[in-house]
């Protein structure tokens, strides 16, 4: 059975409120692959995180570490929602330390945020490393990563096939909570160091996700280790 790591963006799970329809469709799609893939799903924070952080900031000045912990616990709440939805096929324990290998025999295992200073992108990379996968599928709310923020620059261009050294020039050098980056800088450097491939794709397009899982042509950005992709 192939270990497959997916980072499920909070913008998909909780864009404003909880998107139960999407979560149900995701479960229905992934259930078909539980016999061929062991699926590690890393839950993002989404508006769950945003609402808690905004509420705290309305009341007082909040230390960055406390803001991080609010975001981390939001991802854990979303992770428990996913584990409940996948209950029959999911490992009973949520991964909260991606460097500690759990005795996972079930076809699904859910992960969440770990420590302040690290995003769920970084957690996904560490889960992949711990469980012997050389790929992370990063599900977000856009079809591609872009060479610059498309919300700020009208001439932003989508990226399709790119190496880590090229990709790292397109994103900020430092990670900040709630930053707008297709894959955060710390996670990107770690994935590059570990020789991993990362696919960034629109998680709302579940047919496209099936194409990724079955090795067919798909829409998305693929970031390859340096030296392993030739244009």
PDB file of C-alpha atoms in Angstrom:
ATOM      1  CA  UNK A   1       0.000   0.000   0.000  1.00  0.00           C
ATOM      2  CA  UNK A   2       1.379   3.392  -1.038  1.00  0.00           C
ATOM      3  CA  UNK A   3       1.629   6.112   1.613  1.00  0.00           C
ATOM      4  CA  UNK A   4       0.129   9.316   0.179  1.00  0.00           C
ATOM      5  CA  UNK A   5       0.293  12.631   2.038  1.00  0.00           C
ATOM      6  CA  UNK A   6      -2.242  15.374   1.334  1.00  0.00           C
ATOM      7  CA  UNK A   7      -2.334  18.796   2.933  1.00  0.00           C
ATOM      8  CA  UNK A   8      -5.998  19.829   2.871  1.00  0.00           C
ATOM      9  CA  UNK A   9      -6.117  23.610   3.023  1.00  0.00           C
ATOM     10  CA  UNK A  10      -8.282  25.280   5.609  1.00  0.00           C
ATOM     11  CA  UNK A  11      -9.787  27.380   2.807  1.00  0.00           C
ATOM     12  CA  UNK A  12     -11.391  24.159   1.544  1.00  0.00           C
ATOM     13  CA  UNK A  13     -12.546  22.791   4.894  1.00  0.00           C
ATOM     14  CA  UNK A  14     -13.716  26.045   6.475  1.00  0.00           C
ATOM     15  CA  UNK A  15     -13.826  28.818   3.844  1.00  0.00           C
ATOM     16  CA  UNK A  16     -16.283  30.867   5.933  1.00  0.00           C
ATOM     17  CA  UNK A  17     -18.174  28.262   7.888  1.00  0.00           C
ATOM     18  CA  UNK A  18     -17.557  24.517   7.810  1.00  0.00           C
ATOM     19  CA  UNK A  19     -18.122  23.198   4.285  1.00  0.00           C
ATOM     20  CA  UNK A  20     -19.798  19.906   5.164  1.00  0.00           C
ATOM     21  CA  UNK A  21     -20.755  19.295   1.542  1.00  0.00           C
ATOM     22  CA  UNK A  22     -17.129  19.493   0.426  1.00  0.00           C
ATOM     23  CA  UNK A  23     -15.923  17.308   3.287  1.00  0.00           C
ATOM     24  CA  UNK A  24     -18.528  14.694   2.385  1.00  0.00           C
ATOM     25  CA  UNK A  25     -17.511  14.785  -1.283  1.00  0.00           C
ATOM     26  CA  UNK A  26     -13.835  14.496  -0.338  1.00  0.00           C
ATOM     27  CA  UNK A  27     -14.595  11.440   1.776  1.00  0.00           C
ATOM     28  CA  UNK A  28     -16.608   9.843  -1.013  1.00  0.00           C
ATOM     29  CA  UNK A  29     -13.780  10.434  -3.486  1.00  0.00           C
ATOM     30  CA  UNK A  30     -10.979   9.175  -1.253  1.00  0.00           C
ATOM     31  CA  UNK A  31     -12.838   6.082  -0.062  1.00  0.00           C
ATOM     32  CA  UNK A  32     -12.293   4.573  -3.520  1.00  0.00           C
ATOM     33  CA  UNK A  33      -8.516   4.706  -3.002  1.00  0.00           C
ATOM     34  CA  UNK A  34      -8.272   3.301   0.518  1.00  0.00           C
ATOM     35  CA  UNK A  35      -7.327  -0.151  -0.797  1.00  0.00           C
ATOM     36  CA  UNK A  36      -4.361   1.156  -2.815  1.00  0.00           C
ATOM     37  CA  UNK A  37      -3.230   4.178  -0.766  1.00  0.00           C
ATOM     38  CA  UNK A  38      -2.704   4.835   2.909  1.00  0.00           C
ATOM     39  CA  UNK A  39      -3.943   8.403   3.020  1.00  0.00           C
ATOM     40  CA  UNK A  40      -2.412  10.907   5.430  1.00  0.00           C
ATOM     41  CA  UNK A  41      -4.602  14.029   5.502  1.00  0.00           C
ATOM     42  CA  UNK A  42      -3.148  17.149   7.135  1.00  0.00           C
ATOM     43  CA  UNK A  43      -5.910  19.586   8.118  1.00  0.00           C
ATOM     44  CA  UNK A  44      -5.483  23.332   7.718  1.00  0.00           C
ATOM     45  CA  UNK A  45      -7.024  25.956   9.985  1.00  0.00           C
ATOM     46  CA  UNK A  46      -9.176  28.054   7.635  1.00  0.00           C
ATOM     47  CA  UNK A  47     -11.679  30.481   9.119  1.00  0.00           C
ATOM     48  CA  UNK A  48     -11.707  28.439  12.315  1.00  0.00           C
ATOM     49  CA  UNK A  49      -8.216  29.762  12.972  1.00  0.00           C
ATOM     50  CA  UNK A  50      -8.983  33.223  11.657  1.00  0.00           C
ATOM     51  CA  UNK A  51     -11.986  33.747  13.916  1.00  0.00           C
ATOM     52  CA  UNK A  52     -10.155  32.771  17.089  1.00  0.00           C
ATOM     53  CA  UNK A  53      -7.130  34.878  16.204  1.00  0.00           C
ATOM     54  CA  UNK A  54      -9.239  37.902  15.279  1.00  0.00           C
ATOM     55  CA  UNK A  55     -11.267  37.614  18.482  1.00  0.00           C
ATOM     56  CA  UNK A  56      -8.126  37.537  20.616  1.00  0.00           C
ATOM     57  CA  UNK A  57      -6.655  40.532  18.791  1.00  0.00           C
ATOM     58  CA  UNK A  58      -9.859  42.537  19.290  1.00  0.00           C
ATOM     59  CA  UNK A  59      -9.525  42.165  23.046  1.00  0.00           C
ATOM     60  CA  UNK A  60      -5.805  42.761  23.554  1.00  0.00           C
ATOM     61  CA  UNK A  61      -2.344  42.710  22.058  1.00  0.00           C
ATOM     62  CA  UNK A  62      -1.462  39.036  21.672  1.00  0.00           C
ATOM     63  CA  UNK A  63       1.992  37.450  21.664  1.00  0.00           C
ATOM     64  CA  UNK A  64       2.900  35.758  18.388  1.00  0.00           C
ATOM     65  CA  UNK A  65       3.319  32.408  20.120  1.00  0.00           C
ATOM     66  CA  UNK A  66      -0.234  32.618  21.449  1.00  0.00           C
ATOM     67  CA  UNK A  67      -1.546  33.456  17.978  1.00  0.00           C
ATOM     68  CA  UNK A  68       0.310  30.429  16.644  1.00  0.00           C
ATOM     69  CA  UNK A  69      -1.223  28.180  19.294  1.00  0.00           C
ATOM     70  CA  UNK A  70      -4.720  29.413  18.458  1.00  0.00           C
ATOM     71  CA  UNK A  71      -4.064  28.483  14.835  1.00  0.00           C
ATOM     72  CA  UNK A  72      -2.594  25.113  15.808  1.00  0.00           C
ATOM     73  CA  UNK A  73      -5.583  24.184  17.948  1.00  0.00           C
ATOM     74  CA  UNK A  74      -7.916  25.274  15.146  1.00  0.00           C
ATOM     75  CA  UNK A  75      -6.188  22.798  12.819  1.00  0.00           C
ATOM     76  CA  UNK A  76      -6.576  20.118  15.482  1.00  0.00           C
ATOM     77  CA  UNK A  77     -10.298  20.803  15.767  1.00  0.00           C
ATOM     78  CA  UNK A  78     -10.630  20.530  11.987  1.00  0.00           C
ATOM     79  CA  UNK A  79      -8.538  17.355  12.088  1.00  0.00           C
ATOM     80  CA  UNK A  80     -10.881  15.790  14.632  1.00  0.00           C
ATOM     81  CA  UNK A  81     -13.772  16.646  12.329  1.00  0.00           C
ATOM     82  CA  UNK A  82     -12.050  14.774   9.498  1.00  0.00           C
ATOM     83  CA  UNK A  83     -11.237  11.832  11.753  1.00  0.00           C
ATOM     84  CA  UNK A  84     -14.891  11.652  12.777  1.00  0.00           C
ATOM     85  CA  UNK A  85     -16.022  11.710   9.148  1.00  0.00           C
ATOM     86  CA  UNK A  86     -13.516   8.960   8.229  1.00  0.00           C
ATOM     87  CA  UNK A  87     -14.128   7.098  11.501  1.00  0.00           C
ATOM     88  CA  UNK A  88     -14.570   3.589  10.064  1.00  0.00           C
ATOM     89  CA  UNK A  89     -11.273   3.710   8.185  1.00  0.00           C
ATOM     90  CA  UNK A  90      -9.184   6.211  10.169  1.00  0.00           C
ATOM     91  CA  UNK A  91      -6.468   5.660  12.754  1.00  0.00           C
ATOM     92  CA  UNK A  92      -7.936   6.707  16.143  1.00  0.00           C
ATOM     93  CA  UNK A  93      -5.108   9.110  17.028  1.00  0.00           C
ATOM     94  CA  UNK A  94      -4.485  12.462  15.369  1.00  0.00           C
ATOM     95  CA  UNK A  95      -0.864  13.096  14.389  1.00  0.00           C
ATOM     96  CA  UNK A  96       0.235  16.166  16.348  1.00  0.00           C
ATOM     97  CA  UNK A  97       3.968  15.389  16.260  1.00  0.00           C
ATOM     98  CA  UNK A  98       4.867  14.477  12.672  1.00  0.00           C
ATOM     99  CA  UNK A  99       8.333  13.268  13.661  1.00  0.00           C
ATOM    100  CA  UNK A 100       6.882  10.517  15.884  1.00  0.00           C
ATOM    101  CA  UNK A 101       5.782   7.485  13.898  1.00  0.00           C
ATOM    102  CA  UNK A 102       2.434   6.060  14.975  1.00  0.00           C
ATOM    103  CA  UNK A 103       1.616   2.365  14.408  1.00  0.00           C
ATOM    104  CA  UNK A 104      -0.790   3.168  11.584  1.00  0.00           C
ATOM    105  CA  UNK A 105      -2.407   0.151   9.946  1.00  0.00           C
ATOM    106  CA  UNK A 106      -5.646   1.851   8.898  1.00  0.00           C
ATOM    107  CA  UNK A 107      -6.071   3.243   5.368  1.00  0.00           C
ATOM    108  CA  UNK A 108      -6.550   6.824   6.635  1.00  0.00           C
ATOM    109  CA  UNK A 109      -4.659   8.879   9.213  1.00  0.00           C
ATOM    110  CA  UNK A 110      -5.331  12.530  10.048  1.00  0.00           C
ATOM    111  CA  UNK A 111      -2.702  15.093  11.070  1.00  0.00           C
ATOM    112  CA  UNK A 112      -2.826  18.659  12.385  1.00  0.00           C
ATOM    113  CA  UNK A 113      -0.609  21.549  13.473  1.00  0.00           C
ATOM    114  CA  UNK A 114       2.462  20.859  15.588  1.00  0.00           C
ATOM    115  CA  UNK A 115       4.472  23.746  17.067  1.00  0.00           C
ATOM    116  CA  UNK A 116       4.544  27.555  16.880  1.00  0.00           C
ATOM    117  CA  UNK A 117       6.500  28.816  13.895  1.00  0.00           C
ATOM    118  CA  UNK A 118       5.604  25.940  11.585  1.00  0.00           C
ATOM    119  CA  UNK A 119       2.634  25.710   9.266  1.00  0.00           C
ATOM    120  CA  UNK A 120       0.639  22.648   8.242  1.00  0.00           C
ATOM    121  CA  UNK A 121       2.633  22.713   4.972  1.00  0.00           C
ATOM    122  CA  UNK A 122       5.696  21.937   7.078  1.00  0.00           C
ATOM    123  CA  UNK A 123       3.765  19.282   9.006  1.00  0.00           C
ATOM    124  CA  UNK A 124       2.845  17.617   5.702  1.00  0.00           C
ATOM    125  CA  UNK A 125       6.502  17.505   4.646  1.00  0.00           C
ATOM    126  CA  UNK A 126       7.503  15.967   7.984  1.00  0.00           C
ATOM    127  CA  UNK A 127       4.654  13.424   7.811  1.00  0.00           C
ATOM    128  CA  UNK A 128       5.864  12.416   4.347  1.00  0.00           C
ATOM    129  CA  UNK A 129       9.409  12.019   5.637  1.00  0.00           C
ATOM    130  CA  UNK A 130       8.352  10.032   8.712  1.00  0.00           C
ATOM    131  CA  UNK A 131       6.130   7.642   6.762  1.00  0.00           C
ATOM    132  CA  UNK A 132       8.416   7.165   3.775  1.00  0.00           C
ATOM    133  CA  UNK A 133       6.720   9.170   1.047  1.00  0.00           C
ATOM    134  CA  UNK A 134       8.623  11.372  -1.391  1.00  0.00           C
ATOM    135  CA  UNK A 135       5.588  13.410  -2.422  1.00  0.00           C
ATOM    136  CA  UNK A 136       3.108  15.849  -0.881  1.00  0.00           C
ATOM    137  CA  UNK A 137      -0.162  16.816  -2.568  1.00  0.00           C
ATOM    138  CA  UNK A 138      -1.057  20.317  -1.399  1.00  0.00           C
ATOM    139  CA  UNK A 139      -4.776  20.948  -1.910  1.00  0.00           C
ATOM    140  CA  UNK A 140      -5.678  24.614  -1.974  1.00  0.00           C
ATOM    141  CA  UNK A 141      -8.325  26.864  -3.530  1.00  0.00           C
ATOM    142  CA  UNK A 142      -6.463  27.743  -6.749  1.00  0.00           C
ATOM    143  CA  UNK A 143      -5.539  25.668  -9.790  1.00  0.00           C
ATOM    144  CA  UNK A 144      -1.859  26.651  -9.715  1.00  0.00           C
ATOM    145  CA  UNK A 145       0.813  28.381  -7.718  1.00  0.00           C
ATOM    146  CA  UNK A 146       1.814  31.719  -9.249  1.00  0.00           C
ATOM    147  CA  UNK A 147       5.117  33.513  -9.678  1.00  0.00           C
ATOM    148  CA  UNK A 148       3.717  36.396  -7.585  1.00  0.00           C
ATOM    149  CA  UNK A 149       0.581  37.077  -5.566  1.00  0.00           C
ATOM    150  CA  UNK A 150      -2.290  37.158  -8.121  1.00  0.00           C
ATOM    151  CA  UNK A 151      -4.401  39.176  -5.667  1.00  0.00           C
ATOM    152  CA  UNK A 152      -1.886  42.017  -5.891  1.00  0.00           C
ATOM    153  CA  UNK A 153      -0.371  41.680  -9.362  1.00  0.00           C
ATOM    154  CA  UNK A 154      -2.496  41.430 -12.503  1.00  0.00           C
ATOM    155  CA  UNK A 155       0.483  40.097 -14.469  1.00  0.00           C
ATOM    156  CA  UNK A 156       1.002  37.096 -12.153  1.00  0.00           C
ATOM    157  CA  UNK A 157       1.651  33.947 -14.178  1.00  0.00           C
ATOM    158  CA  UNK A 158       0.706  30.384 -13.213  1.00  0.00           C
ATOM    159  CA  UNK A 159       3.517  27.908 -12.641  1.00  0.00           C
ATOM    160  CA  UNK A 160       3.205  24.381 -14.018  1.00  0.00           C
ATOM    161  CA  UNK A 161       6.504  22.476 -13.814  1.00  0.00           C
ATOM    162  CA  UNK A 162       9.283  24.040 -11.764  1.00  0.00           C
ATOM    163  CA  UNK A 163      12.274  23.053  -9.634  1.00  0.00           C
ATOM    164  CA  UNK A 164      12.743  23.950  -5.992  1.00  0.00           C
ATOM    165  CA  UNK A 165      15.549  26.404  -6.712  1.00  0.00           C
ATOM    166  CA  UNK A 166      13.246  28.225  -9.147  1.00  0.00           C
ATOM    167  CA  UNK A 167      10.224  28.083  -6.855  1.00  0.00           C
ATOM    168  CA  UNK A 168      12.126  29.471  -3.878  1.00  0.00           C
ATOM    169  CA  UNK A 169      12.765  32.678  -5.823  1.00  0.00           C
ATOM    170  CA  UNK A 170       8.982  33.198  -6.173  1.00  0.00           C
ATOM    171  CA  UNK A 171       8.045  33.104  -2.489  1.00  0.00           C
ATOM    172  CA  UNK A 172       9.054  35.118   0.607  1.00  0.00           C
ATOM    173  CA  UNK A 173      12.172  33.984   2.430  1.00  0.00           C
ATOM    174  CA  UNK A 174      10.504  33.923   5.851  1.00  0.00           C
ATOM    175  CA  UNK A 175       7.243  32.356   6.999  1.00  0.00           C
ATOM    176  CA  UNK A 176       4.644  34.439   8.820  1.00  0.00           C
ATOM    177  CA  UNK A 177       1.281  33.198  10.115  1.00  0.00           C
ATOM    178  CA  UNK A 178      -1.561  33.863   7.650  1.00  0.00           C
ATOM    179  CA  UNK A 179       0.922  34.733   4.899  1.00  0.00           C
ATOM    180  CA  UNK A 180      -0.293  34.266   1.338  1.00  0.00           C
ATOM    181  CA  UNK A 181       2.111  31.758  -0.180  1.00  0.00           C
ATOM    182  CA  UNK A 182       1.278  28.624  -2.194  1.00  0.00           C
ATOM    183  CA  UNK A 183       3.700  26.569  -0.087  1.00  0.00           C
ATOM    184  CA  UNK A 184       5.433  28.196   2.831  1.00  0.00           C
ATOM    185  CA  UNK A 185       9.189  28.963   2.745  1.00  0.00           C
ATOM    186  CA  UNK A 186      10.192  26.709   5.653  1.00  0.00           C
ATOM    187  CA  UNK A 187       8.244  23.772   4.227  1.00  0.00           C
ATOM    188  CA  UNK A 188       9.649  24.481   0.768  1.00  0.00           C
ATOM    189  CA  UNK A 189      13.249  24.427   1.963  1.00  0.00           C
ATOM    190  CA  UNK A 190      12.617  21.214   3.901  1.00  0.00           C
ATOM    191  CA  UNK A 191      10.956  19.515   0.924  1.00  0.00           C
ATOM    192  CA  UNK A 192      13.858  20.591  -1.278  1.00  0.00           C
ATOM    193  CA  UNK A 193      16.390  19.262   1.232  1.00  0.00           C
ATOM    194  CA  UNK A 194      14.559  15.917   1.488  1.00  0.00           C
ATOM    195  CA  UNK A 195      14.304  15.555  -2.307  1.00  0.00           C
ATOM    196  CA  UNK A 196      10.503  15.595  -2.337  1.00  0.00           C
ATOM    197  CA  UNK A 197       8.078  16.467  -5.096  1.00  0.00           C
ATOM    198  CA  UNK A 198       5.141  18.711  -4.182  1.00  0.00           C
ATOM    199  CA  UNK A 199       1.982  19.050  -6.261  1.00  0.00           C
ATOM    200  CA  UNK A 200      -0.144  22.151  -5.687  1.00  0.00           C
ATOM    201  CA  UNK A 201      -3.686  21.747  -7.011  1.00  0.00           C
ATOM    202  CA  UNK A 202      -7.234  22.939  -6.503  1.00  0.00           C
ATOM    203  CA  UNK A 203      -8.760  20.621  -3.932  1.00  0.00           C
ATOM    204  CA  UNK A 204     -12.276  21.595  -4.980  1.00  0.00           C
ATOM    205  CA  UNK A 205     -11.688  19.792  -8.288  1.00  0.00           C
ATOM    206  CA  UNK A 206     -12.011  16.237  -7.016  1.00  0.00           C
ATOM    207  CA  UNK A 207     -11.869  14.681 -10.485  1.00  0.00           C
ATOM    208  CA  UNK A 208      -8.484  16.342 -10.916  1.00  0.00           C
ATOM    209  CA  UNK A 209      -7.423  14.909  -7.547  1.00  0.00           C
ATOM    210  CA  UNK A 210      -8.353  11.458  -8.820  1.00  0.00           C
ATOM    211  CA  UNK A 211      -6.132  12.058 -11.842  1.00  0.00           C
ATOM    212  CA  UNK A 212      -3.244  12.890  -9.508  1.00  0.00           C
ATOM    213  CA  UNK A 213      -3.822   9.756  -7.433  1.00  0.00           C
ATOM    214  CA  UNK A 214      -3.961   7.517 -10.507  1.00  0.00           C
ATOM    215  CA  UNK A 215      -1.008   9.026 -12.366  1.00  0.00           C
ATOM    216  CA  UNK A 216      -3.047  10.647 -15.125  1.00  0.00           C
ATOM    217  CA  UNK A 217      -2.620  14.124 -16.568  1.00  0.00           C
ATOM    218  CA  UNK A 218      -3.749  16.801 -14.120  1.00  0.00           C
ATOM    219  CA  UNK A 219      -4.038  20.540 -13.657  1.00  0.00           C
ATOM    220  CA  UNK A 220      -1.649  21.966 -11.095  1.00  0.00           C
ATOM    221  CA  UNK A 221       1.863  23.058 -10.213  1.00  0.00           C
ATOM    222  CA  UNK A 222       4.486  20.350  -9.779  1.00  0.00           C
ATOM    223  CA  UNK A 223       7.670  21.280  -7.911  1.00  0.00           C
ATOM    224  CA  UNK A 224      10.503  18.841  -8.547  1.00  0.00           C
ATOM    225  CA  UNK A 225      13.819  18.283  -6.778  1.00  0.00           C
ATOM    226  CA  UNK A 226      16.659  20.033  -8.573  1.00  0.00           C
ATOM    227  CA  UNK A 227      18.195  17.808 -11.223  1.00  0.00           C
ATOM    228  CA  UNK A 228      15.146  15.560 -11.551  1.00  0.00           C
ATOM    229  CA  UNK A 229      13.168  17.642 -14.014  1.00  0.00           C
ATOM    230  CA  UNK A 230      14.298  18.721 -17.450  1.00  0.00           C
ATOM    231  CA  UNK A 231      12.313  21.249 -19.464  1.00  0.00           C
TER     232      UNK A 231
END
